[in-house]
Coordinates of N, CA and C in Angstrom, one line a residue:
M1164 N 127.4 121.5 116.0 CA 127.6 120.2 116.6 C 126.4 119.3 116.2
L1165 N 126.7 118.1 115.9 CA 125.7 117.2 115.5 C 124.8 116.8 116.7
T1166 N 123.6 116.9 116.6 CA 122.7 116.5 117.7 C 121.7 115.4 117.1
R1167 N 121.1 114.7 118.1 CA 120.1 113.7 117.6 C 118.9 114.3 117.0
K1168 N 118.5 113.8 115.9 CA 117.4 114.4 115.2 C 116.2 113.6 115.6
T1169 N 115.0 114.3 115.5 CA 113.8 113.6 115.8 C 113.5 112.6 114.7
D1170 N 112.7 111.6 114.9 CA 112.3 110.7 113.8 C 111.6 111.3 112.7
T1171 N 110.8 112.3 113.0 CA 110.1 113.1 111.9 C 111.1 113.7 111.0
H1172 N 112.2 114.4 111.6 CA 113.2 115.0 110.7 C 114.0 114.0 110.0
F1173 N 114.3 112.9 110.6 CA 115.1 111.9 109.9 C 114.4 111.3 108.7
F1174 N 113.1 110.9 108.9 CA 112.4 110.2 107.8 C 112.1 111.2 106.7
A1175 N 111.9 112.5 107.1 CA 111.8 113.5 106.0 C 113.0 113.6 105.2
Y1176 N 114.2 113.6 105.9 CA 115.5 113.7 105.2 C 115.7 112.5 104.2
C1177 N 115.5 111.3 104.8 CA 115.7 110.1 104.0 C 114.8 110.0 102.8
S1178 N 113.5 110.3 103.0 CA 112.5 110.1 102.0 C 112.7 111.1 100.8
K1179 N 113.2 112.3 101.1 CA 113.3 113.3 100.1 C 114.8 113.7 99.8
D1180 N 115.8 113.0 100.4 CA 117.2 113.2 100.2 C 117.6 114.6 100.3
R1181 N 117.1 115.2 101.4 CA 117.4 116.6 101.7 C 118.9 116.8 102.0
S1182 N 119.5 118.0 101.7 CA 120.8 118.2 102.0 C 121.0 118.7 103.5
E1183 N 119.9 119.1 104.1 CA 120.0 119.4 105.5 C 118.6 119.2 106.1
T1184 N 118.5 118.9 107.4 CA 117.3 118.6 108.0 C 116.6 119.9 108.5
E1185 N 115.3 119.7 108.9 CA 114.6 120.9 109.4 C 115.3 121.4 110.6
T1186 N 115.9 120.6 111.4 CA 116.6 121.0 112.6 C 117.8 121.9 112.2
A1187 N 118.5 121.5 111.1 CA 119.6 122.3 110.6 C 119.1 123.7 110.2
R1188 N 118.0 123.8 109.5 CA 117.5 125.0 109.0 C 117.1 126.0 110.1
R1189 N 116.8 125.4 111.3 CA 116.4 126.2 112.4 C 117.6 126.6 113.2
G1190 N 118.8 126.3 112.7 CA 120.0 126.8 113.4 C 120.5 125.9 114.5
R1191 N 120.0 124.7 114.7 CA 120.5 123.9 115.8 C 121.4 122.8 115.3
L1192 N 121.8 122.8 114.1 CA 122.7 121.8 113.6 C 123.6 122.4 112.5
R1193 N 124.9 122.3 112.7 CA 125.8 122.8 111.7 C 125.7 122.2 110.4
T1194 N 125.7 122.9 109.3 CA 125.3 122.4 108.0 C 126.5 122.4 107.1
G1195 N 127.7 122.2 107.6 CA 128.9 122.1 106.7 C 128.9 120.8 106.1
P1196 N 130.0 120.5 105.3 CA 130.1 119.3 104.5 C 130.1 118.0 105.5
L1197 N 130.8 118.2 106.6 CA 130.9 117.0 107.5 C 129.5 116.7 108.1
S1198 N 128.7 117.7 108.4 CA 127.4 117.5 108.9 C 126.5 116.8 107.9
G1199 N 126.7 117.2 106.6 CA 125.9 116.6 105.6 C 126.2 115.1 105.4
R1200 N 127.5 114.8 105.5 CA 127.9 113.4 105.3 C 127.4 112.6 106.5
M1201 N 127.5 113.2 107.7 CA 127.1 112.4 108.9 C 125.6 112.2 108.9
T1202 N 124.8 113.2 108.4 CA 123.4 113.0 108.3 C 123.1 111.9 107.3
K1203 N 123.7 111.8 106.2 CA 123.5 110.8 105.2 C 123.9 109.4 105.8
D1204 N 125.0 109.4 106.6 CA 125.5 108.2 107.2 C 124.4 107.7 108.2
H1205 N 123.8 108.6 108.9 CA 122.8 108.2 109.9 C 121.6 107.6 109.1
C1206 N 121.3 108.1 107.9 CA 120.2 107.5 107.1 C 120.6 106.1 106.7
M1207 N 121.9 105.9 106.4 CA 122.4 104.6 105.9 C 122.3 103.6 107.1
I1208 N 122.7 104.1 108.3 CA 122.6 103.3 109.5 C 121.1 102.8 109.7
R1209 N 120.2 103.7 109.6 CA 118.8 103.4 109.8 C 118.3 102.4 108.8
H1210 N 118.7 102.6 107.5 CA 118.3 101.7 106.5 C 119.0 100.3 106.7
S1211 N 120.2 100.3 107.2 CA 120.8 99.0 107.5 C 120.1 98.2 108.6
L1212 N 119.7 99.0 109.6 CA 119.0 98.4 110.7 C 117.6 97.9 110.3
A1213 N 117.0 98.6 109.4 CA 115.7 98.2 108.8 C 115.9 96.9 108.1
S1214 N 117.0 96.8 107.3 CA 117.3 95.5 106.6 C 117.5 94.4 107.6
A1215 N 118.2 94.7 108.7 CA 118.5 93.7 109.7 C 117.2 93.2 110.3
A1216 N 116.3 94.2 110.5 CA 115.0 93.8 111.1 C 114.2 92.9 110.2
L1217 N 114.3 93.2 108.8 CA 113.6 92.3 107.9 C 114.3 90.9 107.9
G1218 N 115.6 90.9 108.0 CA 116.3 89.6 108.0 C 115.9 88.8 109.3
L1219 N 115.7 89.5 110.4 CA 115.3 88.8 111.6 C 113.9 88.3 111.4
A1220 N 113.0 89.0 110.8 CA 111.6 88.6 110.6 C 111.6 87.3 109.7
L1221 N 112.5 87.3 108.7 CA 112.5 86.1 107.8 C 113.1 84.9 108.6
I1222 N 114.1 85.2 109.4 CA 114.6 84.1 110.2 C 113.5 83.5 111.2
L1223 N 112.7 84.4 111.8 CA 111.7 84.0 112.7 C 110.6 83.3 111.9
S1224 N 110.4 83.5 110.7 CA 109.3 83.0 109.9 C 109.5 81.6 109.4
A1225 N 110.8 81.1 109.6 CA 111.1 79.7 109.1 C 112.1 79.1 110.0
P1226 N 112.0 77.7 110.1 CA 113.0 77.0 111.0 C 114.4 77.1 110.5
A1227 N 115.3 76.9 111.4 CA 116.8 77.0 111.0 C 117.2 75.6 110.6
F1228 N 118.1 75.5 109.6 CA 118.7 74.3 109.2 C 120.2 74.4 109.1
A1229 N 120.9 73.3 109.4 CA 122.3 73.3 109.1 C 122.6 73.2 107.6
Q1230 N 123.5 74.0 107.2 CA 123.8 74.0 105.8 C 124.7 72.9 105.4
T1231 N 124.4 72.2 104.3 CA 125.2 71.1 103.8 C 125.6 71.4 102.4
A1232 N 126.4 70.6 101.8 CA 126.9 70.8 100.4 C 125.6 70.9 99.5
A1233 N 125.7 71.7 98.5 CA 124.6 72.0 97.6 C 124.2 70.7 96.8
P1234 N 123.0 70.2 97.0 CA 122.6 68.9 96.3 C 122.2 69.2 94.9
A1235 N 122.1 68.2 94.1 CA 121.6 68.3 92.7 C 120.1 68.5 92.9
I1236 N 119.5 69.5 92.2 CA 118.1 69.8 92.3 C 117.3 69.1 91.3
T1237 N 116.5 68.1 91.7 CA 115.6 67.4 90.8 C 114.2 68.1 90.9
P1238 N 113.3 67.8 89.9 CA 111.9 68.4 90.0 C 111.2 68.1 91.3
S1239 N 111.4 66.8 91.8 CA 110.7 66.5 93.1 C 111.3 67.2 94.2
H1240 N 112.6 67.4 94.2 CA 113.3 68.2 95.2 C 112.8 69.7 95.2
L1241 N 112.7 70.2 94.0 CA 112.2 71.6 93.9 C 110.8 71.8 94.3
Q1242 N 110.0 70.8 94.0 CA 108.6 70.8 94.4 C 108.5 70.8 96.0
L1243 N 109.3 70.0 96.6 CA 109.3 69.9 98.1 C 109.7 71.2 98.7
A1244 N 110.7 71.8 98.0 CA 111.2 73.1 98.5 C 110.2 74.2 98.4
R1245 N 109.4 74.1 97.3 CA 108.3 75.1 97.2 C 107.2 74.9 98.2
E1246 N 106.9 73.6 98.5 CA 106.0 73.3 99.5 C 106.4 73.9 100.9
A1247 N 107.7 73.6 101.2 CA 108.3 74.1 102.4 C 108.2 75.6 102.5
A1248 N 108.6 76.3 101.4 CA 108.5 77.8 101.4 C 107.1 78.3 101.7
E1249 N 106.1 77.6 101.1 CA 104.7 78.0 101.3 C 104.2 77.7 102.7
L1250 N 104.6 76.5 103.2 CA 104.1 76.1 104.5 C 104.8 76.9 105.6
T1251 N 106.0 77.4 105.4 CA 106.7 78.1 106.5 C 106.3 79.6 106.4
G1252 N 105.4 80.0 105.5 CA 104.9 81.4 105.6 C 105.6 82.3 104.6
I1253 N 106.5 81.9 103.8 CA 107.2 82.8 102.9 C 106.2 83.4 101.9
S1254 N 105.4 82.5 101.3 CA 104.5 82.9 100.3 C 103.5 83.9 100.8
S1255 N 103.0 83.7 102.0 CA 102.0 84.6 102.6 C 102.7 86.0 102.9
S1256 N 103.9 85.9 103.3 CA 104.7 87.2 103.5 C 104.8 88.0 102.3
L1257 N 105.0 87.3 101.2 CA 105.1 88.0 99.9 C 103.8 88.6 99.4
E1258 N 102.7 87.8 99.7 CA 101.4 88.3 99.4 C 101.1 89.6 100.2
S1259 N 101.6 89.7 101.4 CA 101.3 90.9 102.2 C 101.9 92.2 101.6
I1260 N 102.8 92.1 100.6 CA 103.4 93.3 100.0 C 102.3 94.0 99.2
Y1261 N 101.5 93.2 98.4 CA 100.4 93.8 97.6 C 99.3 94.3 98.6
T1262 N 99.0 93.6 99.6 CA 98.0 94.1 100.6 C 98.5 95.4 101.2
E1263 N 99.7 95.5 101.6 CA 100.2 96.8 102.1 C 100.2 97.9 101.1
F1264 N 100.6 97.6 99.9 CA 100.5 98.6 98.8 C 99.1 99.1 98.6
S1265 N 98.2 98.2 98.6 CA 96.8 98.5 98.4 C 96.2 99.4 99.5
E1266 N 96.5 99.0 100.8 CA 96.0 99.8 101.9 C 96.6 101.2 102.0
R1267 N 97.9 101.2 101.7 CA 98.6 102.5 101.8 C 98.2 103.5 100.7
T1268 N 98.1 102.9 99.5 CA 97.6 103.7 98.4 C 96.2 104.3 98.6
K1269 N 95.4 103.4 99.1 CA 94.0 103.9 99.3 C 93.9 104.9 100.4
Q1270 N 94.8 104.8 101.4 CA 94.8 105.7 102.5 C 95.4 107.1 102.0
L1271 N 96.5 107.0 101.3 CA 97.1 108.3 100.8 C 96.3 109.0 99.7
V1272 N 96.0 108.2 98.7 CA 95.3 108.8 97.5 C 93.8 109.1 97.9
G1273 N 93.2 108.1 98.6 CA 91.8 108.3 99.0 C 91.6 109.5 99.9
T1274 N 92.6 109.8 100.7 CA 92.4 111.0 101.6 C 92.7 112.3 100.9
T1275 N 93.7 112.3 100.1 CA 94.1 113.6 99.4 C 93.3 113.8 98.1
R1276 N 92.9 112.8 97.4 CA 92.1 112.9 96.2 C 90.9 112.1 96.2
P1277 N 89.9 112.4 97.0 CA 88.7 111.5 97.1 C 88.0 111.4 95.8
E1278 N 88.1 112.3 94.9 CA 87.4 112.3 93.6 C 87.9 111.1 92.7
M1279 N 89.1 110.6 93.1 CA 89.8 109.6 92.3 C 89.4 108.2 92.8
K1280 N 88.7 108.1 93.9 CA 88.5 106.8 94.6 C 88.0 105.7 93.7
K1281 N 87.0 105.9 92.9 CA 86.4 104.9 92.0 C 87.5 104.3 91.1
D1282 N 88.2 105.2 90.4 CA 89.2 104.8 89.4 C 90.4 104.1 90.2
M1283 N 90.7 104.7 91.4 CA 91.8 104.1 92.2 C 91.5 102.7 92.6
D1284 N 90.3 102.4 93.1 CA 90.0 101.1 93.5 C 90.0 100.1 92.3
A1285 N 89.6 100.6 91.1 CA 89.6 99.7 89.9 C 91.0 99.4 89.5
V1286 N 91.9 100.4 89.5 CA 93.2 100.2 89.1 C 94.0 99.3 90.1
I1287 N 93.8 99.5 91.3 CA 94.4 98.6 92.3 C 94.0 97.2 92.2
E1288 N 92.7 97.0 91.9 CA 92.2 95.6 91.7 C 92.8 95.0 90.4
A1289 N 92.9 95.8 89.4 CA 93.4 95.4 88.1 C 94.9 95.0 88.2
L1290 N 95.6 95.6 89.2 CA 97.0 95.3 89.3 C 97.3 94.0 90.1
K1291 N 96.2 93.4 90.7 CA 96.4 92.2 91.5 C 97.0 91.0 90.7
P1292 N 96.6 90.7 89.5 CA 97.2 89.7 88.7 C 98.7 89.9 88.4
E1293 N 99.1 91.2 88.2 CA 100.5 91.6 88.0 C 101.3 91.3 89.3
A1294 N 100.7 91.7 90.4 CA 101.3 91.5 91.7 C 101.5 90.0 91.9
D1295 N 100.5 89.2 91.6 CA 100.6 87.7 91.7 C 101.7 87.1 90.9
A1296 N 101.9 87.7 89.7 CA 102.9 87.2 88.8 C 104.3 87.5 89.3
K1297 N 104.4 88.7 89.9 CA 105.7 89.1 90.6 C 106.0 88.2 91.8
R1298 N 104.9 87.8 92.5 CA 105.1 86.9 93.7 C 105.5 85.5 93.2
A1299 N 105.0 85.1 92.1 CA 105.3 83.8 91.5 C 106.8 83.8 91.1
E1300 N 107.3 84.9 90.6 CA 108.7 85.0 90.2 C 109.6 84.8 91.4
I1301 N 109.3 85.5 92.4 CA 110.2 85.4 93.6 C 110.1 84.1 94.3
M1302 N 108.9 83.4 94.2 CA 108.7 82.1 94.8 C 109.6 81.1 94.1
V1303 N 109.8 81.2 92.8 CA 110.7 80.3 92.1 C 112.1 80.5 92.7
S1304 N 112.5 81.7 92.9 CA 113.9 81.9 93.5 C 114.0 81.4 94.9
A1305 N 112.9 81.6 95.7 CA 112.9 81.1 97.1 C 112.9 79.6 97.1
S1306 N 112.2 79.0 96.2 CA 112.2 77.5 96.2 C 113.6 77.0 95.8
E1307 N 114.2 77.6 94.8 CA 115.6 77.2 94.4 C 116.6 77.3 95.6
I1308 N 116.4 78.4 96.3 CA 117.3 78.6 97.5 C 117.1 77.6 98.5
F1309 N 115.8 77.3 98.8 CA 115.5 76.2 99.8 C 116.1 74.9 99.3
A1310 N 116.0 74.6 98.1 CA 116.5 73.3 97.5 C 118.0 73.2 97.6
R1311 N 118.7 74.4 97.4 CA 120.1 74.3 97.5 C 120.6 74.2 98.9
K1312 N 119.9 74.7 99.8 CA 120.3 74.7 101.2 C 119.9 73.4 102.0
I1313 N 118.8 72.8 101.6 CA 118.2 71.6 102.3 C 118.1 70.5 101.4
N1314 N 118.6 69.3 101.8 CA 118.4 68.2 100.9 C 117.0 67.7 100.8
E1315 N 116.7 66.8 99.9 CA 115.3 66.4 99.6 C 114.8 65.6 100.8
A1316 N 115.6 64.7 101.4 CA 115.1 63.9 102.5 C 114.7 64.8 103.7
D1317 N 115.5 65.8 104.0 CA 115.2 66.7 105.1 C 113.9 67.5 104.8
L1318 N 113.8 68.0 103.5 CA 112.6 68.7 103.1 C 111.3 67.9 103.3
K1319 N 111.4 66.6 103.0 CA 110.2 65.8 103.2 C 109.8 65.8 104.7
E1320 N 110.8 65.8 105.6 CA 110.5 65.8 107.0 C 109.9 67.2 107.4
V1321 N 110.5 68.2 106.8 CA 110.0 69.6 107.1 C 108.5 69.7 106.7
V1322 N 108.2 69.3 105.5 CA 106.9 69.4 104.9 C 105.9 68.6 105.8
A1323 N 106.4 67.4 106.2 CA 105.5 66.5 107.0 C 105.2 67.2 108.3
F1324 N 106.3 67.8 108.9 CA 106.1 68.5 110.2 C 105.0 69.6 110.1
F1325 N 105.2 70.4 109.1 CA 104.3 71.6 109.0 C 102.9 71.2 108.6
K1326 N 102.7 70.0 108.0 CA 101.4 69.5 107.7 C 100.7 68.8 108.9
S1327 N 101.6 68.5 109.9 CA 101.0 67.8 111.1 C 100.3 68.7 112.0
P1328 N 99.5 68.2 112.9 CA 98.7 69.1 113.8 C 99.6 70.0 114.6
V1329 N 100.8 69.5 115.1 CA 101.6 70.4 115.9 C 102.3 71.4 115.0
G1330 N 102.6 71.1 113.7 CA 103.2 72.0 112.8 C 102.2 73.1 112.5
Q1331 N 100.9 72.8 112.3 CA 99.9 73.8 112.0 C 99.7 74.7 113.2
R1332 N 99.8 74.1 114.4 CA 99.7 75.0 115.6 C 100.8 75.9 115.8
Y1333 N 102.0 75.4 115.4 CA 103.2 76.2 115.4 C 103.1 77.4 114.5
N1334 N 102.6 77.1 113.3 CA 102.4 78.1 112.3 C 101.5 79.2 112.8
A1335 N 100.4 78.8 113.4 CA 99.4 79.7 113.8 C 100.0 80.6 114.9
A1336 N 100.7 80.0 115.9 CA 101.3 80.7 117.0 C 102.4 81.6 116.5
R1337 N 103.2 81.2 115.5 CA 104.3 82.0 115.0 C 103.8 83.2 114.4
A1338 N 102.7 83.1 113.6 CA 102.2 84.3 112.9 C 101.8 85.4 113.9
K1339 N 101.2 85.0 115.0 CA 100.8 86.0 116.0 C 102.0 86.5 116.8
A1340 N 103.0 85.6 117.0 CA 104.2 86.1 117.7 C 105.0 87.1 116.9
I1341 N 105.0 86.9 115.5 CA 105.8 87.8 114.7 C 105.1 89.1 114.6
D1342 N 103.8 89.2 114.6 CA 103.0 90.4 114.7 C 103.4 91.2 115.9
E1343 N 103.5 90.5 117.1 CA 103.9 91.2 118.3 C 105.4 91.6 118.3
I1344 N 106.2 90.8 117.7 CA 107.6 91.2 117.6 C 107.8 92.4 116.8
Y1345 N 107.1 92.5 115.7 CA 107.2 93.7 114.8 C 106.8 95.0 115.6
V1346 N 105.9 94.9 116.5 CA 105.5 96.0 117.3 C 106.7 96.6 118.1
V1347 N 107.5 95.7 118.7 CA 108.6 96.1 119.5 C 109.8 96.3 118.7
L1348 N 109.9 95.7 117.5 CA 111.1 95.8 116.7 C 111.3 97.2 116.1
E1349 N 110.2 97.8 115.7 CA 110.4 99.2 115.1 C 111.0 100.2 116.0
P1350 N 110.4 100.4 117.2 CA 111.0 101.3 118.2 C 112.4 100.9 118.6
W1351 N 112.6 99.5 118.7 CA 113.9 99.1 119.1 C 114.9 99.5 118.1
S1352 N 114.6 99.3 116.8 CA 115.6 99.6 115.7 C 115.9 101.1 115.7
I1353 N 114.9 102.0 116.0 CA 115.1 103.4 116.0 C 116.0 103.8 117.2
N1354 N 115.6 103.3 118.4 CA 116.3 103.6 119.6 C 117.8 103.1 119.5
T1355 N 118.0 101.9 119.0 CA 119.3 101.3 118.8 C 120.1 102.1 117.9
S1356 N 119.5 102.6 116.8 CA 120.2 103.4 115.8 C 120.7 104.7 116.4
N1357 N 119.8 105.4 117.2 CA 120.1 106.6 117.9 C 121.2 106.4 118.9
F1358 N 121.1 105.3 119.7 CA 122.1 105.0 120.7 C 123.5 104.8 120.1
L1359 N 123.6 104.0 119.0 CA 124.9 103.7 118.4 C 125.4 105.0 117.7
F1360 N 124.6 105.8 117.1 CA 125.1 107.0 116.5 C 125.6 108.0 117.6
D1361 N 124.9 108.1 118.7 CA 125.3 108.9 119.8 C 126.7 108.4 120.4
R1362 N 126.8 107.1 120.5 CA 128.0 106.6 121.1 C 129.2 106.8 120.1
F1363 N 128.9 106.6 118.8 CA 129.9 106.9 117.8 C 130.4 108.3 117.9
T1364 N 129.4 109.2 118.0 CA 129.8 110.7 118.1 C 130.7 110.9 119.3
Q1365 N 130.3 110.3 120.5 CA 131.0 110.5 121.7 C 132.5 110.0 121.6
E1366 N 132.6 108.8 121.0 CA 133.9 108.2 120.9 C 134.8 109.0 119.9
M1367 N 134.2 109.5 118.8 CA 135.0 110.3 117.9 C 135.4 111.6 118.5
R1368 N 134.6 112.2 119.4 CA 135.0 113.4 120.1 C 136.2 113.1 121.0
K1369 N 136.2 112.0 121.6 CA 137.3 111.6 122.5 C 138.6 111.5 121.7
R1370 N 138.5 111.2 120.4 CA 139.7 111.1 119.6 C 140.1 112.5 118.9
G1371 N 139.4 113.5 119.4 CA 139.7 114.9 118.9 C 139.0 115.3 117.7
H1372 N 137.9 114.6 117.2 CA 137.2 115.0 116.1 C 135.9 115.8 116.5
Q1373 N 135.7 117.0 115.9 CA 134.6 117.8 116.3 C 133.4 117.4 115.3
M1374 N 132.3 117.0 115.8 CA 131.2 116.6 115.0 C 129.9 117.3 115.4

């Protein structure tokens, strides 16, 4: 019978694509074909919720706009879109990817292979220009998306707002709020995933399916 797996078992399964979890190997989870599929489905559910959490974070990091017909994109329009993307925090969010990579790599490699620390630090620093180039690539795409979704006149108002004192205060408060939201978002996504999976299992049993 399928049972709820601990987060440790789940993440171990997802990260290494195991055919069965530690719980299964200890005899508490049936390891037939159906169980394997359901375990993989549970991984997919978790990954979907993680994507939803990322989507929520992006929504929270920028104001909402009503969608209009796609306007013709002029250079000035595209420049305003890029300014809006930068002022609303998208650029800094992309920058955080390199920061996270750097911190996690130093923590992992620095802890397990301390003799590599000097070279590790040098290589990570040398990769910064490449990371910046990657960020520039995605900022082009982000700017084009903003320009397609928001007309030039509206973008002028958006940019003006975020450059204003109240816009700057909003940005500062939003960054702190998002940090706090992330704290509650991770356990919420795990708990909601487990809740939905358990409810799914219950309802399928009511329909005569053994899981």
